Amino acid sequence: MSKDIQYIHEFDFSLISSFFKRIDRQGPGSPQVTKRALSFIDNLPVVSRIADIGCGSGGQTITLAENAEAHITALDLLPDFVAKLNGKIKDLKLENRIETIEGSMAALPFSDGELDLIWAEGSIYNIGFEKGLCEWHRFLKDHCYIAVSEASWLRDNQPAEIQEFWQNDYPDIDTVSNKVKIMEKAGYVPVAHFVLPEDSWIKNFYEPMPPAMESFLKEHDYSIGAKEFVKLMQHEIDMYMKYKEYYGYVFYIGKKI
Ligand code: SAH
């Protein structure tokens, strides 16, 4: 693949935010997936403290609130996503349960041993899987849990085209067994992991994109930057459809030791 192809992380935040605020999720997932990951977490106190890191517009935040008696702090870097989540919280009258913060996952506003559960769906890659697991460890109470989803290789011998795509986009992509090892080394018992079903990508993430692309292009007057962005998203979709047997998102659930 030629080097003149840009990658999503190289675009400025305003374009990223303008595109992704149009769709319900900013990464692959579903309420069923969130609930399945939650089912592996034992002994959550009746009123627990959960941090939902890189919450986006809150795809999983509301599911967490509906399925755990918890006070949730949902944090994201991009104000547009936080604003969208604030709207949902208001509509559902969940103000007492969910607090939102515009902030960085690299400088979390928690104290040591404060949290019963750390959640990061499709977002830990922003800090890096290993770094996130290591740095966030201290915010958890002993024997409490972390649940993160992360792009992972599902098969060996990946064709060069898809290897190169990920090398540019997220070189930390690795096999499931290597990710589990990293989790172990970072100070967690790997309690469970499971591969997200294809629908989490296709139905919930990629299918809503074509209409979003249309309105996004229109709003940006078909600017070169907007057109490049859309081209890239389309390329990402094409790669997934062609190589989905080789990679996917995997949920990793670990218990602090
Ligand atoms: N959890 C959501 C969003 C996943 S996309 C979902 O599954 O739908 C990744 C999210 O991480 C985006 O919302 C992005 O704004 C956020 N993000 C990126 N860098 C970040 C950082 N340094 N700190 C906090 N959030 C960040």
Short mmCIF file of C-alpha atoms and ligand atoms in Angstrom, two decimals:
data_model
loop_
_atom_site.label_atom_id
_atom_site.label_comp_id
_atom_site.label_asym_id
_atom_site.label_seq_id
_atom_site.Cartn_x
_atom_site.Cartn_y
_atom_site.Cartn_z
CA MET A 1 0.00 0.00 0.00
CA SER A 2 1.45 3.35 -0.92
CA LYS A 3 2.53 5.77 1.78
CA ASP A 4 0.33 8.54 0.42
CA ILE A 5 -2.68 6.96 2.10
CA GLN A 6 -3.47 8.80 5.30
CA TYR A 7 -4.77 7.08 8.40
CA ILE A 8 -7.64 8.16 10.63
CA HIS A 9 -5.38 9.08 13.53
CA GLU A 10 -3.58 11.55 11.26
CA PHE A 11 -6.70 13.67 10.73
CA ASP A 12 -7.46 16.59 12.97
CA PHE A 13 -9.87 16.01 15.79
CA SER A 14 -12.52 18.29 14.32
CA LEU A 15 -13.00 16.05 11.27
CA ILE A 16 -12.92 12.87 13.35
CA SER A 17 -15.45 14.29 15.73
CA SER A 18 -17.65 15.71 12.98
CA PHE A 19 -17.86 12.35 11.25
CA PHE A 20 -18.25 10.02 14.22
CA LYS A 21 -20.79 12.08 16.14
CA ARG A 22 -23.24 11.18 13.32
CA ILE A 23 -23.23 7.50 14.22
CA ASP A 24 -24.23 5.81 17.42
CA ARG A 25 -20.97 4.07 18.13
CA GLN A 26 -17.41 5.13 17.49
CA GLY A 27 -16.15 1.55 17.48
CA PRO A 28 -17.43 -2.02 17.05
CA GLY A 29 -19.73 -3.25 19.80
CA SER A 30 -23.32 -3.84 20.89
CA PRO A 31 -25.40 -3.94 24.07
CA GLN A 32 -25.20 -7.77 23.92
CA VAL A 33 -21.40 -7.63 23.85
CA THR A 34 -21.26 -5.18 26.76
CA LYS A 35 -23.62 -7.38 28.77
CA ARG A 36 -21.60 -10.50 27.97
CA ALA A 37 -18.39 -8.85 29.15
CA LEU A 38 -20.17 -7.64 32.28
CA SER A 39 -21.34 -11.21 33.00
CA PHE A 40 -17.73 -12.24 33.74
CA ILE A 41 -17.42 -9.72 36.55
CA ASP A 42 -18.14 -11.30 39.92
CA ASN A 43 -18.91 -9.63 43.20
CA LEU A 44 -19.51 -6.12 41.92
CA PRO A 45 -20.67 -4.25 45.03
CA VAL A 46 -24.28 -3.12 45.03
CA VAL A 47 -23.19 0.42 44.44
CA SER A 48 -19.92 0.23 42.59
CA ARG A 49 -17.66 2.85 41.05
CA ILE A 50 -17.09 2.30 37.34
CA ALA A 51 -14.89 4.34 35.01
CA ASP A 52 -15.86 4.17 31.33
CA ILE A 53 -12.73 5.39 29.56
CA GLY A 54 -12.89 6.64 25.97
CA CYS A 55 -16.67 6.47 26.27
CA GLY A 56 -17.37 8.24 22.96
CA SER A 57 -21.03 9.17 22.68
CA GLY A 58 -21.81 6.49 25.24
CA GLY A 59 -22.75 3.38 23.25
CA GLN A 60 -21.75 1.20 26.18
CA THR A 61 -22.22 3.71 29.02
CA ILE A 62 -25.99 3.46 29.03
CA THR A 63 -25.87 -0.35 28.84
CA LEU A 64 -23.52 -0.36 31.83
CA ALA A 65 -25.85 1.92 33.77
CA GLU A 66 -28.84 -0.28 32.94
CA ASN A 67 -27.09 -3.49 33.97
CA ALA A 68 -24.99 -2.58 37.00
CA GLU A 69 -25.94 -0.70 40.13
CA ALA A 70 -23.10 1.70 39.80
CA HIS A 71 -21.96 5.24 39.75
CA ILE A 72 -20.28 5.65 36.38
CA THR A 73 -17.69 8.23 35.43
CA ALA A 74 -17.56 8.39 31.65
CA LEU A 75 -14.56 10.16 30.19
CA ASP A 76 -13.63 11.13 26.64
CA LEU A 77 -11.25 13.56 25.02
CA LEU A 78 -13.68 14.90 22.42
CA PRO A 79 -16.30 17.42 23.61
CA ASP A 80 -18.81 16.59 20.83
CA PHE A 81 -19.03 12.98 21.97
CA VAL A 82 -19.36 13.94 25.63
CA ALA A 83 -22.10 16.42 24.68
CA LYS A 84 -24.00 13.69 22.83
CA LEU A 85 -23.73 11.39 25.85
CA ASN A 86 -24.91 14.22 28.12
CA GLY A 87 -28.03 14.48 25.95
CA LYS A 88 -28.77 10.76 26.36
CA ILE A 89 -28.19 10.95 30.13
CA LYS A 90 -30.67 13.80 30.37
CA ASP A 91 -33.28 12.05 28.22
CA LEU A 92 -33.02 8.90 30.33
CA LYS A 93 -32.83 10.84 33.61
CA LEU A 94 -29.58 9.14 34.56
CA GLU A 95 -27.89 12.29 35.93
CA ASN A 96 -27.53 10.73 39.37
CA ARG A 97 -25.84 7.65 38.00
CA ILE A 98 -23.53 8.92 35.27
CA GLU A 99 -21.07 11.76 35.47
CA THR A 100 -19.18 12.81 32.34
CA ILE A 101 -15.72 14.29 32.04
CA GLU A 102 -13.91 15.79 29.07
CA GLY A 103 -10.38 14.59 29.67
CA SER A 104 -7.51 12.37 28.69
CA MET A 105 -7.07 8.68 29.45
CA ALA A 106 -3.40 9.48 29.93
CA ALA A 107 -4.17 11.64 32.98
CA LEU A 108 -7.16 10.08 34.70
CA PRO A 109 -8.68 12.04 37.57
CA PHE A 110 -9.00 9.08 39.96
CA SER A 111 -7.26 8.20 43.21
CA ASP A 112 -5.44 4.95 43.87
CA GLY A 113 -7.77 2.10 44.75
CA GLU A 114 -10.90 4.10 44.01
CA LEU A 115 -12.56 2.00 41.30
CA ASP A 116 -14.43 -1.31 41.30
CA LEU A 117 -14.32 -1.64 37.53
CA ILE A 118 -12.51 -0.04 34.61
CA TRP A 119 -14.21 -0.27 31.25
CA ALA A 120 -12.68 0.71 27.90
CA GLU A 121 -14.50 -0.40 24.76
CA GLY A 122 -12.59 0.13 21.55
CA SER A 123 -10.53 2.89 23.13
CA ILE A 124 -7.47 1.58 24.99
CA TYR A 125 -5.53 1.59 21.71
CA ASN A 126 -5.32 5.36 22.07
CA ILE A 127 -2.91 5.01 24.96
CA GLY A 128 -1.73 1.52 23.93
CA PHE A 129 -2.97 -1.79 25.34
CA GLU A 130 0.03 -2.47 27.57
CA LYS A 131 0.47 1.10 28.76
CA GLY A 132 -3.22 1.49 29.56
CA LEU A 133 -3.36 -1.78 31.51
CA CYS A 134 -0.24 -0.85 33.47
CA GLU A 135 -1.08 2.79 34.16
CA TRP A 136 -4.70 2.23 35.12
CA HIS A 137 -3.92 -0.72 37.45
CA ARG A 138 -3.42 1.51 40.49
CA PHE A 139 -6.88 3.09 40.23
CA LEU A 140 -8.57 -0.27 40.88
CA LYS A 141 -9.29 -1.71 44.30
CA ASP A 142 -7.58 -5.05 44.94
CA HIS A 143 -9.28 -8.03 43.24
CA CYS A 144 -11.36 -5.73 41.07
CA TYR A 145 -11.75 -5.90 37.32
CA ILE A 146 -10.79 -4.30 34.05
CA ALA A 147 -12.63 -4.98 30.77
CA VAL A 148 -11.25 -3.70 27.49
CA SER A 149 -11.82 -4.49 23.84
CA GLU A 150 -8.91 -4.43 21.46
CA ALA A 151 -8.10 -5.19 17.82
CA SER A 152 -6.42 -8.59 17.65
CA TRP A 153 -5.22 -11.10 15.07
CA LEU A 154 -7.51 -14.11 14.92
CA ARG A 155 -5.29 -16.12 12.57
CA ASP A 156 -1.63 -16.41 11.71
CA ASN A 157 -0.11 -15.88 8.27
CA GLN A 158 -2.00 -12.70 7.53
CA PRO A 159 -1.77 -11.53 3.91
CA ALA A 160 0.71 -8.67 3.37
CA GLU A 161 -2.01 -6.15 2.47
CA ILE A 162 -3.79 -6.43 5.81
CA GLN A 163 -0.55 -6.63 7.78
CA GLU A 164 0.53 -3.37 6.20
CA PHE A 165 -2.82 -1.73 6.89
CA TRP A 166 -2.54 -2.53 10.60
CA GLN A 167 1.16 -1.76 10.72
CA ASN A 168 0.25 1.79 9.74
CA ASP A 169 -2.96 2.07 11.71
CA TYR A 170 -2.13 0.27 14.97
CA PRO A 171 1.11 -1.70 15.04
CA ASP A 172 0.28 -3.03 18.54
CA ILE A 173 -2.31 -5.38 17.03
CA ASP A 174 -1.27 -8.86 18.16
CA THR A 175 -2.54 -12.40 18.60
CA VAL A 176 -5.05 -13.13 21.34
CA SER A 177 -2.53 -15.24 23.27
CA ASN A 178 0.03 -12.43 23.23
CA LYS A 179 -2.57 -9.91 24.41
CA VAL A 180 -3.52 -12.25 27.26
CA LYS A 181 0.17 -12.51 28.23
CA ILE A 182 0.46 -8.73 28.28
CA MET A 183 -2.57 -8.56 30.56
CA GLU A 184 -1.00 -11.12 32.88
CA LYS A 185 2.31 -9.24 33.01
CA ALA A 186 0.49 -5.98 33.75
CA GLY A 187 -0.80 -7.47 37.01
CA TYR A 188 -4.14 -9.07 36.20
CA VAL A 189 -5.49 -12.62 36.16
CA PRO A 190 -6.94 -13.01 32.66
CA VAL A 191 -10.44 -14.06 33.63
CA ALA A 192 -12.02 -14.30 30.18
CA HIS A 193 -11.77 -13.19 26.61
CA PHE A 194 -14.13 -13.49 23.67
CA VAL A 195 -14.24 -12.36 20.06
CA LEU A 196 -16.87 -9.78 19.18
CA PRO A 197 -19.34 -11.10 16.59
CA GLU A 198 -19.07 -9.71 13.06
CA ASP A 199 -22.36 -7.87 13.48
CA SER A 200 -20.69 -5.62 16.04
CA TRP A 201 -18.68 -4.25 13.13
CA ILE A 202 -20.96 -4.66 10.15
CA LYS A 203 -24.41 -3.87 11.48
CA ASN A 204 -23.56 -1.51 14.34
CA PHE A 205 -20.49 0.29 13.06
CA TYR A 206 -20.07 0.10 9.28
CA GLU A 207 -23.69 -0.01 8.03
CA PRO A 208 -24.59 3.39 9.53
CA MET A 209 -21.56 4.95 7.82
CA PRO A 210 -22.73 5.56 4.21
CA PRO A 211 -25.54 7.98 5.24
CA ALA A 212 -23.13 9.62 7.70
CA MET A 213 -20.59 10.03 4.90
CA GLU A 214 -23.17 11.80 2.76
CA SER A 215 -24.20 14.33 5.40
CA PHE A 216 -20.57 14.80 6.50
CA LEU A 217 -19.41 15.61 2.97
CA LYS A 218 -22.31 18.01 2.48
CA GLU A 219 -21.63 19.83 5.74
CA HIS A 220 -17.96 20.20 4.83
CA ASP A 221 -18.75 21.38 1.32
CA TYR A 222 -17.01 18.37 -0.18
CA SER A 223 -13.63 19.72 0.98
CA ILE A 224 -10.49 17.80 0.09
CA GLY A 225 -9.94 16.87 3.74
CA ALA A 226 -13.50 15.57 4.14
CA LYS A 227 -13.27 13.58 0.91
CA GLU A 228 -9.95 12.05 2.01
CA PHE A 229 -11.48 11.12 5.33
CA VAL A 230 -14.44 9.38 3.68
CA LYS A 231 -12.13 7.57 1.27
CA LEU A 232 -10.17 6.29 4.22
CA MET A 233 -13.24 5.11 6.12
CA GLN A 234 -14.38 3.30 2.98
CA HIS A 235 -10.94 1.70 2.73
CA GLU A 236 -11.22 0.56 6.35
CA ILE A 237 -14.61 -1.01 5.62
CA ASP A 238 -13.27 -2.71 2.47
CA MET A 239 -10.32 -4.12 4.41
CA TYR A 240 -12.63 -5.52 7.06
CA MET A 241 -14.97 -7.14 4.54
CA LYS A 242 -12.02 -8.70 2.72
CA TYR A 243 -9.98 -9.84 5.73
CA LYS A 244 -12.42 -10.28 8.61
CA GLU A 245 -11.33 -13.88 9.18
CA TYR A 246 -7.89 -12.59 10.08
CA TYR A 247 -8.69 -9.95 12.69
CA GLY A 248 -11.39 -8.72 14.96
CA TYR A 249 -12.07 -7.04 18.23
CA VAL A 250 -11.59 -9.17 21.32
CA PHE A 251 -12.87 -8.35 24.80
CA TYR A 252 -10.30 -9.03 27.52
CA ILE A 253 -11.45 -9.20 31.12
CA GLY A 254 -8.83 -9.20 33.87
CA LYS A 255 -8.84 -9.21 37.67
CA LYS A 256 -6.32 -7.12 39.55
CA ILE A 257 -3.86 -9.07 41.65
N1 SAH B 1 -16.31 3.40 23.62
C1 SAH B 1 -16.90 4.05 22.47
C2 SAH B 1 -15.90 4.87 21.66
C3 SAH B 1 -14.74 4.11 21.06
S1 SAH B 1 -13.78 5.07 19.90
C4 SAH B 1 -17.58 3.01 21.59
O1 SAH B 1 -17.24 1.83 21.68
O2 SAH B 1 -18.44 3.41 20.81
C5 SAH B 1 -12.44 5.64 20.88
C6 SAH B 1 -12.78 6.83 21.76
O3 SAH B 1 -11.60 7.21 22.46
C7 SAH B 1 -13.24 8.06 20.98
O4 SAH B 1 -14.45 8.49 21.52
C8 SAH B 1 -12.13 9.07 21.21
O5 SAH B 1 -12.59 10.41 21.29
C9 SAH B 1 -11.57 8.63 22.54
N2 SAH B 1 -10.20 9.05 22.79
C10 SAH B 1 -9.15 9.13 21.92
N3 SAH B 1 -8.04 9.52 22.54
C11 SAH B 1 -8.37 9.72 23.85
C12 SAH B 1 -7.65 10.14 25.00
N4 SAH B 1 -6.35 10.43 24.94
N5 SAH B 1 -8.31 10.24 26.16
C13 SAH B 1 -9.63 9.96 26.25
N6 SAH B 1 -10.38 9.55 25.19
C14 SAH B 1 -9.75 9.43 24.01
#
